[in-house]
Short mmCIF file of C-alpha atoms in Angstrom, two decimals:
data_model
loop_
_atom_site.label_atom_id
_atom_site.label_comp_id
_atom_site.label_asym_id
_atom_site.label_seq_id
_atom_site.Cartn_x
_atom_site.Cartn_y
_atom_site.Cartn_z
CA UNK A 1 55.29 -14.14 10.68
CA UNK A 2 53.05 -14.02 7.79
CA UNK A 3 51.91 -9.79 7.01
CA UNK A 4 48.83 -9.20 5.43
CA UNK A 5 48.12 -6.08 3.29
CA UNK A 6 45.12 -4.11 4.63
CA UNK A 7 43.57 -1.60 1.36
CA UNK A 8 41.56 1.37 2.08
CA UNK A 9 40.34 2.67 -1.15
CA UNK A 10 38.16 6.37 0.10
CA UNK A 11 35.81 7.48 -1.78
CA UNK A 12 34.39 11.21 -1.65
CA UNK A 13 30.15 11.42 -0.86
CA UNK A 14 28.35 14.35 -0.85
CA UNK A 15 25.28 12.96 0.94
CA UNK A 16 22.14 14.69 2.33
CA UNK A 17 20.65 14.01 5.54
CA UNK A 18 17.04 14.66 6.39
CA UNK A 19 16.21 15.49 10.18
CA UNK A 20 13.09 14.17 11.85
CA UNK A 21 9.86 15.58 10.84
CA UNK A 22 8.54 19.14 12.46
CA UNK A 23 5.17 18.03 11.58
CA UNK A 24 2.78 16.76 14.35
CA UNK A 25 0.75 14.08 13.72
CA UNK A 26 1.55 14.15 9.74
CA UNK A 27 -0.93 11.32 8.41
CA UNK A 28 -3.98 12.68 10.31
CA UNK A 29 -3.84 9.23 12.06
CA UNK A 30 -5.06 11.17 16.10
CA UNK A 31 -8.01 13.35 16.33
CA UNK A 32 -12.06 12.59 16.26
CA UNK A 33 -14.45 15.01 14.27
CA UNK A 34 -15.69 17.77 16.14
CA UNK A 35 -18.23 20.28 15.25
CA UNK A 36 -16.67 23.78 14.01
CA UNK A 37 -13.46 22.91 14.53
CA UNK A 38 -10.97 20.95 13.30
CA UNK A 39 -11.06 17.16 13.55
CA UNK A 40 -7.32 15.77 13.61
CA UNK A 41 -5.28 16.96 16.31
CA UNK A 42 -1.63 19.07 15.16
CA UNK A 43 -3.91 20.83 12.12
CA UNK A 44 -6.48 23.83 12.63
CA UNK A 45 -8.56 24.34 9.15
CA UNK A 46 -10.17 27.43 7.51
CA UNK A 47 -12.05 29.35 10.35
CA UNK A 48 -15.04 30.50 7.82
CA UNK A 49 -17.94 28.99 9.41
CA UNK A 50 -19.13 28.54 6.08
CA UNK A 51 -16.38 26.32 5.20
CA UNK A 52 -15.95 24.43 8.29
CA UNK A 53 -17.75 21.12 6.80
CA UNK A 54 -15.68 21.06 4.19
CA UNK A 55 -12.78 19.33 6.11
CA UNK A 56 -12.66 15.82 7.06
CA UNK A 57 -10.99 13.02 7.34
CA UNK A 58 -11.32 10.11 5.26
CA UNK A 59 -10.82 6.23 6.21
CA UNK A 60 -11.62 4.76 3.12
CA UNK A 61 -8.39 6.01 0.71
CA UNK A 62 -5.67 7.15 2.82
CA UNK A 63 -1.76 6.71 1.60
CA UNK A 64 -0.25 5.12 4.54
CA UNK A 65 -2.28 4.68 7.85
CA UNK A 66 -5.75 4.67 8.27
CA UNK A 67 -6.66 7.86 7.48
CA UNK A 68 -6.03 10.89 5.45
CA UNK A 69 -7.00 14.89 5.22
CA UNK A 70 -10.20 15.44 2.96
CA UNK A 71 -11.35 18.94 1.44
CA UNK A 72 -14.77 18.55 -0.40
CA UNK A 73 -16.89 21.35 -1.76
CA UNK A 74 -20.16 20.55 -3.32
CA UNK A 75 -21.49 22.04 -6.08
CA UNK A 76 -22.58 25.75 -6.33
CA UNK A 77 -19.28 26.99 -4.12
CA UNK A 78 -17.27 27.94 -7.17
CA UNK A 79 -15.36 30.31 -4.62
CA UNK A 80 -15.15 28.39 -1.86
CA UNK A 81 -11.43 27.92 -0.40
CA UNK A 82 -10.11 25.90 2.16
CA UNK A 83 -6.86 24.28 3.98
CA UNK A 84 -5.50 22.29 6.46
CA UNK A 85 -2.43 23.99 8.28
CA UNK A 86 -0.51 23.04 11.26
CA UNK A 87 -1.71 24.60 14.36
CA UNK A 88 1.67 25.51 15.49
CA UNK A 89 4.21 27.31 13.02
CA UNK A 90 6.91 25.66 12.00
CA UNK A 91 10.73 27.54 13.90
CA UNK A 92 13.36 27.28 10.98
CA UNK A 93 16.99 28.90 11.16
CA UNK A 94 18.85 31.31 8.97
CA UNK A 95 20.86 29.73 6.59
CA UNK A 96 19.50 26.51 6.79
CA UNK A 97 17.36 24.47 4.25
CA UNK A 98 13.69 22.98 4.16
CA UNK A 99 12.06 20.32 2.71
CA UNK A 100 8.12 20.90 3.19
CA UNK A 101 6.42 17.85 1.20
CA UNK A 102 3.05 16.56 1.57
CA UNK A 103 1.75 13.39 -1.30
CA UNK A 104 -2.28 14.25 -2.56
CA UNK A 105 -4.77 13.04 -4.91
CA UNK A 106 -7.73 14.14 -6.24
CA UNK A 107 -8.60 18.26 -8.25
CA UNK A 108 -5.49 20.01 -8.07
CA UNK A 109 -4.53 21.71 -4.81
CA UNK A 110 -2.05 24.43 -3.62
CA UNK A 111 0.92 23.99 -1.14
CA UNK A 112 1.65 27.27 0.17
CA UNK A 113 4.10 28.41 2.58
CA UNK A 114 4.02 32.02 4.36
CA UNK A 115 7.08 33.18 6.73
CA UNK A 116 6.57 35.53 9.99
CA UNK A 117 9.06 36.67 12.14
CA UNK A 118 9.72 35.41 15.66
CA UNK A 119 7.31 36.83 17.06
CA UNK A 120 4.23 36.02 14.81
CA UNK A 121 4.64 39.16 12.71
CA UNK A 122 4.00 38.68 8.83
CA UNK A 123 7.21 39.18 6.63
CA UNK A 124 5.60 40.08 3.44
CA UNK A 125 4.82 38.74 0.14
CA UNK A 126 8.48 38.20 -0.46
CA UNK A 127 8.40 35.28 2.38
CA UNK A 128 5.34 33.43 0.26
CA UNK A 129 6.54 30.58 -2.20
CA UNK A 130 3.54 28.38 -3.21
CA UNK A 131 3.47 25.24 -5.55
CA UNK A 132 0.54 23.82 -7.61
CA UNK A 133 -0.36 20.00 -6.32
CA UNK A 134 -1.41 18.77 -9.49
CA UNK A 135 -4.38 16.69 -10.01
CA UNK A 136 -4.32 13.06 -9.99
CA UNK A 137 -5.96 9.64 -9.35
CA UNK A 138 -3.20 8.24 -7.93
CA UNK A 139 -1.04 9.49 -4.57
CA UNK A 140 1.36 11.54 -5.71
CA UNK A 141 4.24 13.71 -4.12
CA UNK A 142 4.52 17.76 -4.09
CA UNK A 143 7.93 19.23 -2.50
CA UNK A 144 8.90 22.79 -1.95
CA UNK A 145 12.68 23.22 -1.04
CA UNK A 146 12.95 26.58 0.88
CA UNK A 147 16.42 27.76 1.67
CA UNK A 148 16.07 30.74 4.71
CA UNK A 149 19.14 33.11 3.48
CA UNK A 150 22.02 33.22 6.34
CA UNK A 151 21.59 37.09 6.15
CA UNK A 152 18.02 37.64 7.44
CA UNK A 153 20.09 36.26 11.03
CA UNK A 154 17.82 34.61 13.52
CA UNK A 155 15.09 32.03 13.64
CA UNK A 156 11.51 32.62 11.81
CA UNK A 157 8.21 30.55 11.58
CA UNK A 158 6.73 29.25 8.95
CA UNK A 159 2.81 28.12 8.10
CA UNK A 160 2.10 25.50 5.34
CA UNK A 161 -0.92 25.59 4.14
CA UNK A 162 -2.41 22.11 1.89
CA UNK A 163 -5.44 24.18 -0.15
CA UNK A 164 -7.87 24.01 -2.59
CA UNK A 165 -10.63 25.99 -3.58
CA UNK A 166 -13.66 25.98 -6.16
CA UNK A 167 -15.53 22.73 -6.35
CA UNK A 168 -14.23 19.14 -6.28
CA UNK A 169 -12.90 17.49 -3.75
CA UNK A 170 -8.44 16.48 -2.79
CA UNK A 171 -6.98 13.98 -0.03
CA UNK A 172 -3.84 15.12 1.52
CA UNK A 173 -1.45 12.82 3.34
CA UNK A 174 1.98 11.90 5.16
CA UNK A 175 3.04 15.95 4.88
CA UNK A 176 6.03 16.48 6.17
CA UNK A 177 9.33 19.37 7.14
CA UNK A 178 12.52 18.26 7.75
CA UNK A 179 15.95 20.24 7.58
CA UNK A 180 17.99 19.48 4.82
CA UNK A 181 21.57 18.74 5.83
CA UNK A 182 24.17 18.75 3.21
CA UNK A 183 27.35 16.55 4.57
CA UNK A 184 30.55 15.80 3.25
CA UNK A 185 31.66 12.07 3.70
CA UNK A 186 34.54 10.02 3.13
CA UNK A 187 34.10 6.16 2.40
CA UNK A 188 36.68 3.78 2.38
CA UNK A 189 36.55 0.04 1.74
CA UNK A 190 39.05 -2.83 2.75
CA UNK A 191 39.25 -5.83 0.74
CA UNK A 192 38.95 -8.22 4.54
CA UNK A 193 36.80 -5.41 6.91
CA UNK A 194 34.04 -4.62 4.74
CA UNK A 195 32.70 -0.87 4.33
CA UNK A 196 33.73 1.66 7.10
CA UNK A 197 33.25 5.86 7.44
CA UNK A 198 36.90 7.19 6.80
CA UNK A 199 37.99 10.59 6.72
CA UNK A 200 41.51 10.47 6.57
CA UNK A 201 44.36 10.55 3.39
CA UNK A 202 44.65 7.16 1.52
CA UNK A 203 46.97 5.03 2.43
CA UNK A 204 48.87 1.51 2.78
CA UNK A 205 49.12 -0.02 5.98
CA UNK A 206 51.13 -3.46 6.39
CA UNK A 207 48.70 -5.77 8.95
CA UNK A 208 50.41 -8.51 10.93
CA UNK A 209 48.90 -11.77 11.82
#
């Protein structure tokens, strides 16, 4: 009987998963305007009344979709500020990793993110970490990485905030949070099975036909 040689030749990944977005409706596709309040549904804006028409949503230039988030402040509001947020906090877990992204274009813009405890309370300006969305004319992609240290213990909540203030206008779009998942992988390939997850030793097995 004729024996065929079967190869597995492993190969060691480190790979990174992402888990589904914690966002709610993260391309500001669902919601109608509404007067003094916010007008996509998932994201409450900047409760000023003064500042309420500064949020939109705009059909014309969005990313991916139909629509994205608009802030616009006229002229003579050189200290306006506003933001779009998520209307529910976003849980994370202690000693896990965070990817909070959102893609913009426009004046530059802040992405800011602000951690409570469990029950709402506000953990202090240690918790902040903020990045500058730079200015642009094309979409563009901002990305804080926040890793919740294993030794605070527990879960905490976290607000994102997509800013800007002074005059000009930004669109925001597909934001996003997903849990960064660091996983170690074996690969192995055989010369007559094609590619296939392995996570045993190498080795030589005679096949018979």
């Amino acid at each position: 009987m004729k024996k065929k040689l079967l190869y597995f030749l492993p190969f060691f990944l480190s790979v990174t998963l992402h888990a589904g977005n914690l966002i709610g409706n993260p391309s500001f596709e669902e919601g109608i305007p509404r007067r003094l309040s916010s007008p996509v549904n998932h994201w409450s804006i900047r409760s000023f009344k003064e500042v309420f028409q500064f949020h939109s949503i705009d059909s014309s230039q969005a990313r991916t979709g139909k629509r994205c988030a608009l802030i616009s402040i006229p002229e003579g509001n050189p200290k306006a500020a506003a933001y779009f947020t998520p209307s529910n906090k976003i849980r994370v877990e202690a000693g896990k990793k965070y990817r909070f992204s959102v893609w913009s274009k426009g004046n530059a813009g802040t992405l800011t993110l602000t951690r409570y405890d469990a029950e709402g309370g506000y953990a202090g300006i240690g918790g902040v970490k903020s990045a500058v969305v730079k200015a642009g004319d094309e979409w563009h992609e901002t990305i804080i990485d926040y890793l919740m240290p294993a030794s605070e213990k527990g879960s905490w909540l976290i607000s994102m905030h997509l800013g800007f203030s002074g005059e000009g206008e930004i669109r925001y779009d597909d934001a996003s949070v997903t849990e960064v998942v660091p996983k170690d992988t074996k690969l192995s390939i055989s010369w007559n099975s094609g590619i296939e997850m392995f996570t045993e030793k190498m080795y030589l097995k005679p096949m018979s036909a």
